[in-house]
């Protein structure tokens, strides 16, 4: 006899309250890890919001005990091909660039942890409110791969040395440190997050729609000018996605992630040539004798 199985809940929920749309990552048991299905659903939700003229503010949040724990490492290890990894990071990069280019301002409502690509989401949003107990990290380096795609958003949002410290150490920072670094705008008591986010969303929704969207577009253009030519974000994400895909098929990442998933101690990393397995298009080339004498 065939039993009826409950359908899987949608990986992303979208609700609306007046002029505010709330997009909720909905994999609470997995701390809202960004599986391929979540990224597809999130992209669809963002695309729909972008063309809805009645929506003036967007809130991004996570269901359950966390905001977002980054990519789904178990799913990633199940697909070892570099082409699959590159396609995943390209998909995630498209989500981030869509989030950045939405005509409406986006508020991240952060509780629990926001790690790796979850921290990248926070950095990509225009505004962020976090609870006192929230924690942030770009912890890929601890597992043998650099958080390359989160680095794009962090280096656009934080001072260079703050971004470098998070990316190189992989350490968690608390909400007050995130506030001091400029990763979030406000820190509130754990039980005050909903009220604070709703209040800020209502405040923004009461502004001139034209002024809000004009300002959002201007801020995006100013960020791109600050970081170089108009295509900087696209180029940066393409470079970062390629680097992350290479890291994912490397021995260190495979050993580190497998140990993490098995809840085993992290491996002792083997020393090797600094450039082994690293493709650097801007690698230093020693000058010729003629150049040194020029």
GROMACS .gro file of C-alpha atoms in nm:
model
  294
    1UNK     CA    1   0.000   0.000   0.000
    2UNK     CA    2   0.141   0.335  -0.103
    3UNK     CA    3   0.164   0.593   0.174
    4UNK     CA    4   0.114   0.962   0.117
    5UNK     CA    5   0.425   1.165   0.182
    6UNK     CA    6   0.405   1.524   0.288
    7UNK     CA    7   0.548   1.749   0.016
    8UNK     CA    8   0.872   1.924   0.095
    9UNK     CA    9   0.818   2.280   0.217
   10UNK     CA   10   0.917   2.551  -0.031
   11UNK     CA   11   1.285   2.648   0.014
   12UNK     CA   12   1.197   3.019   0.004
   13UNK     CA   13   0.884   3.194   0.132
   14UNK     CA   14   0.757   3.532   0.017
   15UNK     CA   15   0.504   3.736   0.214
   16UNK     CA   16   0.380   4.089   0.185
   17UNK     CA   17   0.269   4.355   0.429
   18UNK     CA   18   0.165   4.673   0.251
   19UNK     CA   19   0.461   4.799   0.049
   20UNK     CA   20   0.709   4.562   0.219
   21UNK     CA   21   0.793   4.218   0.079
   22UNK     CA   22   0.962   3.968   0.313
   23UNK     CA   23   1.170   3.689   0.160
   24UNK     CA   24   1.244   3.407   0.404
   25UNK     CA   25   1.504   3.136   0.353
   26UNK     CA   26   1.314   2.824   0.459
   27UNK     CA   27   1.550   2.536   0.541
   28UNK     CA   28   1.553   2.575   0.920
   29UNK     CA   29   1.682   2.222   0.987
   30UNK     CA   30   1.988   2.301   0.773
   31UNK     CA   31   2.031   2.654   0.913
   32UNK     CA   32   1.901   2.782   0.577
   33UNK     CA   33   2.204   2.657   0.385
   34UNK     CA   34   2.205   2.775   0.025
   35UNK     CA   35   2.142   2.455  -0.169
   36UNK     CA   36   2.096   2.471  -0.544
   37UNK     CA   37   1.718   2.458  -0.491
   38UNK     CA   38   1.730   2.751  -0.248
   39UNK     CA   39   1.934   2.960  -0.491
   40UNK     CA   40   1.692   2.887  -0.775
   41UNK     CA   41   1.393   2.980  -0.558
   42UNK     CA   42   1.566   3.290  -0.420
   43UNK     CA   43   1.652   3.408  -0.769
   44UNK     CA   44   1.290   3.363  -0.875
   45UNK     CA   45   1.164   3.556  -0.572
   46UNK     CA   46   1.406   3.844  -0.634
   47UNK     CA   47   1.316   3.860  -1.002
   48UNK     CA   48   0.946   3.884  -0.914
   49UNK     CA   49   1.003   4.155  -0.652
   50UNK     CA   50   1.217   4.359  -0.891
   51UNK     CA   51   0.929   4.421  -1.131
   52UNK     CA   52   0.656   4.475  -0.871
   53UNK     CA   53   0.601   4.850  -0.862
   54UNK     CA   54   0.391   4.827  -0.544
   55UNK     CA   55   0.680   4.692  -0.338
   56UNK     CA   56   0.902   4.967  -0.198
   57UNK     CA   57   1.109   4.775   0.061
   58UNK     CA   58   1.240   4.418   0.079
   59UNK     CA   59   1.330   4.229   0.396
   60UNK     CA   60   1.552   3.920   0.381
   61UNK     CA   61   1.551   3.679   0.675
   62UNK     CA   62   1.595   3.315   0.772
   63UNK     CA   63   1.351   3.069   0.929
   64UNK     CA   64   1.431   2.884   1.250
   65UNK     CA   65   1.744   2.939   1.456
   66UNK     CA   66   1.972   3.105   1.201
   67UNK     CA   67   1.989   3.358   0.923
   68UNK     CA   68   2.200   3.151   0.682
   69UNK     CA   69   2.490   2.908   0.724
   70UNK     CA   70   2.627   2.959   0.374
   71UNK     CA   71   2.641   2.695   0.103
   72UNK     CA   72   2.520   2.338   0.155
   73UNK     CA   73   2.854   2.163   0.201
   74UNK     CA   74   2.703   1.814   0.190
   75UNK     CA   75   2.544   1.884  -0.147
   76UNK     CA   76   2.868   2.035  -0.274
   77UNK     CA   77   3.075   1.732  -0.175
   78UNK     CA   78   2.825   1.511  -0.356
   79UNK     CA   79   2.915   1.691  -0.682
   80UNK     CA   80   3.296   1.685  -0.710
   81UNK     CA   81   3.319   1.805  -1.072
   82UNK     CA   82   3.468   2.151  -1.109
   83UNK     CA   83   3.208   2.238  -1.375
   84UNK     CA   84   2.925   2.174  -1.126
   85UNK     CA   85   3.101   2.378  -0.858
   86UNK     CA   86   3.157   2.667  -1.099
   87UNK     CA   87   2.792   2.659  -1.209
   88UNK     CA   88   2.681   2.672  -0.844
   89UNK     CA   89   2.900   2.970  -0.760
   90UNK     CA   90   2.793   3.146  -1.079
   91UNK     CA   91   2.431   3.092  -0.977
   92UNK     CA   92   2.501   3.228  -0.629
   93UNK     CA   93   2.687   3.526  -0.776
   94UNK     CA   94   2.388   3.604  -0.995
   95UNK     CA   95   2.165   3.601  -0.685
   96UNK     CA   96   2.400   3.843  -0.509
   97UNK     CA   97   2.418   4.078  -0.807
   98UNK     CA   98   2.038   4.067  -0.843
   99UNK     CA   99   2.003   4.150  -0.474
  100UNK     CA  100   2.240   4.444  -0.518
  101UNK     CA  101   2.062   4.568  -0.831
  102UNK     CA  102   1.703   4.546  -0.698
  103UNK     CA  103   1.534   4.885  -0.737
  104UNK     CA  104   1.411   4.862  -0.375
  105UNK     CA  105   1.631   4.893  -0.064
  106UNK     CA  106   1.686   4.557   0.106
  107UNK     CA  107   1.707   4.505   0.483
  108UNK     CA  108   1.874   4.193   0.625
  109UNK     CA  109   1.711   4.075   0.950
  110UNK     CA  110   1.988   3.871   1.110
  111UNK     CA  111   1.965   3.627   1.398
  112UNK     CA  112   2.172   3.322   1.488
  113UNK     CA  113   2.462   3.269   1.252
  114UNK     CA  114   2.545   3.427   0.917
  115UNK     CA  115   2.844   3.240   0.781
  116UNK     CA  116   3.028   3.232   0.447
  117UNK     CA  117   2.767   3.300   0.176
  118UNK     CA  118   2.525   3.388   0.458
  119UNK     CA  119   2.760   3.665   0.567
  120UNK     CA  120   2.788   3.759   0.200
  121UNK     CA  121   2.409   3.806   0.190
  122UNK     CA  122   2.428   4.045   0.487
  123UNK     CA  123   2.708   4.244   0.325
  124UNK     CA  124   2.516   4.263  -0.004
  125UNK     CA  125   2.195   4.398   0.150
  126UNK     CA  126   2.165   4.775   0.171
  127UNK     CA  127   2.088   4.771   0.544
  128UNK     CA  128   2.112   4.513   0.821
  129UNK     CA  129   1.972   4.481   1.173
  130UNK     CA  130   2.111   4.204   1.393
  131UNK     CA  131   2.023   4.057   1.728
  132UNK     CA  132   2.266   4.072   2.019
  133UNK     CA  133   2.328   3.697   1.989
  134UNK     CA  134   2.397   3.700   1.613
  135UNK     CA  135   2.740   3.590   1.495
  136UNK     CA  136   2.918   3.636   1.164
  137UNK     CA  137   3.207   3.458   0.992
  138UNK     CA  138   3.363   3.378   0.657
  139UNK     CA  139   3.495   3.045   0.776
  140UNK     CA  140   3.585   2.871   0.451
  141UNK     CA  141   3.956   2.915   0.518
  142UNK     CA  142   3.919   2.686   0.819
  143UNK     CA  143   3.800   2.408   0.587
  144UNK     CA  144   4.070   2.448   0.325
  145UNK     CA  145   3.911   2.692   0.081
  146UNK     CA  146   3.905   3.069   0.069
  147UNK     CA  147   3.565   3.244   0.083
  148UNK     CA  148   3.627   3.399  -0.257
  149UNK     CA  149   3.275   3.500  -0.355
  150UNK     CA  150   3.191   3.638  -0.008
  151UNK     CA  151   3.512   3.839  -0.043
  152UNK     CA  152   3.354   4.041  -0.322
  153UNK     CA  153   3.073   4.169  -0.101
  154UNK     CA  154   3.290   4.209   0.209
  155UNK     CA  155   3.554   4.415   0.032
  156UNK     CA  156   3.280   4.640  -0.107
  157UNK     CA  157   3.121   4.689   0.237
  158UNK     CA  158   3.402   4.683   0.492
  159UNK     CA  159   3.734   4.856   0.525
  160UNK     CA  160   4.002   4.649   0.351
  161UNK     CA  161   4.175   4.533   0.668
  162UNK     CA  162   3.849   4.439   0.840
  163UNK     CA  163   3.751   4.230   0.538
  164UNK     CA  164   4.095   4.070   0.523
  165UNK     CA  165   4.084   3.979   0.893
  166UNK     CA  166   3.748   3.804   0.858
  167UNK     CA  167   3.851   3.623   0.540
  168UNK     CA  168   4.199   3.514   0.652
  169UNK     CA  169   4.112   3.407   1.008
  170UNK     CA  170   3.765   3.260   0.957
  171UNK     CA  171   3.689   3.366   1.315
  172UNK     CA  172   3.339   3.449   1.432
  173UNK     CA  173   3.264   3.805   1.531
  174UNK     CA  174   2.972   3.907   1.750
  175UNK     CA  175   2.702   4.156   1.659
  176UNK     CA  176   2.865   4.450   1.834
  177UNK     CA  177   3.191   4.390   1.648
  178UNK     CA  178   2.992   4.364   1.322
  179UNK     CA  179   2.832   4.699   1.407
  180UNK     CA  180   3.169   4.862   1.474
  181UNK     CA  181   3.305   4.726   1.143
  182UNK     CA  182   3.005   4.849   0.943
  183UNK     CA  183   2.866   4.508   0.851
  184UNK     CA  184   2.534   4.589   1.022
  185UNK     CA  185   2.352   4.915   1.099
  186UNK     CA  186   2.190   4.831   1.432
  187UNK     CA  187   2.204   4.571   1.707
  188UNK     CA  188   1.887   4.500   1.905
  189UNK     CA  189   1.776   4.264   2.180
  190UNK     CA  190   1.693   3.918   2.055
  191UNK     CA  191   1.322   3.965   2.114
  192UNK     CA  192   1.314   4.307   1.944
  193UNK     CA  193   1.429   4.210   1.592
  194UNK     CA  194   1.086   4.187   1.430
  195UNK     CA  195   0.976   4.521   1.572
  196UNK     CA  196   1.298   4.696   1.471
  197UNK     CA  197   1.290   4.560   1.115
  198UNK     CA  198   0.922   4.639   1.072
  199UNK     CA  199   0.979   4.992   1.199
  200UNK     CA  200   1.267   5.059   0.961
  201UNK     CA  201   1.075   4.907   0.668
  202UNK     CA  202   0.772   5.123   0.743
  203UNK     CA  203   0.992   5.432   0.771
  204UNK     CA  204   1.144   5.366   0.428
  205UNK     CA  205   0.809   5.277   0.273
  206UNK     CA  206   0.679   5.618   0.378
  207UNK     CA  207   0.936   5.797   0.163
  208UNK     CA  208   0.892   5.904  -0.197
  209UNK     CA  209   0.906   5.587  -0.413
  210UNK     CA  210   1.091   5.779  -0.682
  211UNK     CA  211   1.348   5.911  -0.433
  212UNK     CA  212   1.402   5.563  -0.282
  213UNK     CA  213   1.465   5.394  -0.614
  214UNK     CA  214   1.666   5.682  -0.755
  215UNK     CA  215   1.884   5.674  -0.446
  216UNK     CA  216   1.928   5.296  -0.462
  217UNK     CA  217   2.042   5.319  -0.824
  218UNK     CA  218   2.280   5.604  -0.746
  219UNK     CA  219   2.441   5.424  -0.450
  220UNK     CA  220   2.495   5.117  -0.669
  221UNK     CA  221   2.663   5.328  -0.938
  222UNK     CA  222   2.880   5.506  -0.682
  223UNK     CA  223   3.000   5.174  -0.538
  224UNK     CA  224   3.097   5.055  -0.884
  225UNK     CA  225   3.278   5.377  -0.964
  226UNK     CA  226   3.462   5.354  -0.634
  227UNK     CA  227   3.584   5.004  -0.723
  228UNK     CA  228   3.668   5.073  -1.087
  229UNK     CA  229   3.488   5.046  -1.417
  230UNK     CA  230   3.108   4.988  -1.431
  231UNK     CA  231   3.151   4.615  -1.493
  232UNK     CA  232   3.360   4.565  -1.179
  233UNK     CA  233   3.103   4.361  -0.986
  234UNK     CA  234   3.045   4.120  -1.275
  235UNK     CA  235   3.418   4.076  -1.332
  236UNK     CA  236   3.489   4.036  -0.961
  237UNK     CA  237   3.226   3.767  -0.917
  238UNK     CA  238   3.345   3.580  -1.227
  239UNK     CA  239   3.700   3.579  -1.090
  240UNK     CA  240   3.586   3.480  -0.741
  241UNK     CA  241   3.355   3.202  -0.863
  242UNK     CA  242   3.635   3.048  -1.068
  243UNK     CA  243   3.872   3.063  -0.771
  244UNK     CA  244   3.619   2.908  -0.536
  245UNK     CA  245   3.539   2.627  -0.780
  246UNK     CA  246   3.912   2.548  -0.804
  247UNK     CA  247   3.944   2.548  -0.426
  248UNK     CA  248   3.645   2.314  -0.390
  249UNK     CA  249   3.807   2.037  -0.596
  250UNK     CA  250   4.137   2.076  -0.412
  251UNK     CA  251   4.261   1.819  -0.163
  252UNK     CA  252   4.255   2.059   0.132
  253UNK     CA  253   3.890   2.155   0.082
  254UNK     CA  254   3.783   1.794   0.034
  255UNK     CA  255   3.959   1.683   0.352
  256UNK     CA  256   3.844   1.985   0.551
  257UNK     CA  257   3.479   1.966   0.451
  258UNK     CA  258   3.464   1.589   0.499
  259UNK     CA  259   3.604   1.630   0.851
  260UNK     CA  260   3.354   1.907   0.927
  261UNK     CA  261   3.058   1.703   0.801
  262UNK     CA  262   3.174   1.399   1.001
  263UNK     CA  263   3.227   1.620   1.308
  264UNK     CA  264   3.588   1.512   1.323
  265UNK     CA  265   3.892   1.729   1.405
  266UNK     CA  266   4.010   1.935   1.112
  267UNK     CA  267   4.313   1.790   0.929
  268UNK     CA  268   4.667   1.905   0.981
  269UNK     CA  269   4.734   2.107   0.669
  270UNK     CA  270   5.035   2.001   0.461
  271UNK     CA  271   5.291   2.263   0.374
  272UNK     CA  272   5.344   2.312   0.001
  273UNK     CA  273   5.470   2.555  -0.258
  274UNK     CA  274   5.282   2.883  -0.217
  275UNK     CA  275   5.166   2.883  -0.580
  276UNK     CA  276   5.073   2.515  -0.606
  277UNK     CA  277   4.725   2.483  -0.752
  278UNK     CA  278   4.674   2.860  -0.755
  279UNK     CA  279   4.598   3.041  -1.079
  280UNK     CA  280   4.685   3.408  -1.039
  281UNK     CA  281   4.651   3.618  -1.353
  282UNK     CA  282   4.829   3.905  -1.178
  283UNK     CA  283   5.115   3.699  -1.037
  284UNK     CA  284   5.436   3.895  -0.995
  285UNK     CA  285   5.688   3.858  -1.275
  286UNK     CA  286   6.045   3.958  -1.198
  287UNK     CA  287   6.158   4.259  -1.405
  288UNK     CA  288   6.422   4.212  -1.670
  289UNK     CA  289   6.765   4.368  -1.637
  290UNK     CA  290   6.669   4.628  -1.898
  291UNK     CA  291   6.356   4.723  -1.699
  292UNK     CA  292   6.549   4.767  -1.375
  293UNK     CA  293   6.790   4.999  -1.547
  294UNK     CA  294   6.526   5.203  -1.731
   0.00000   0.00000   0.00000
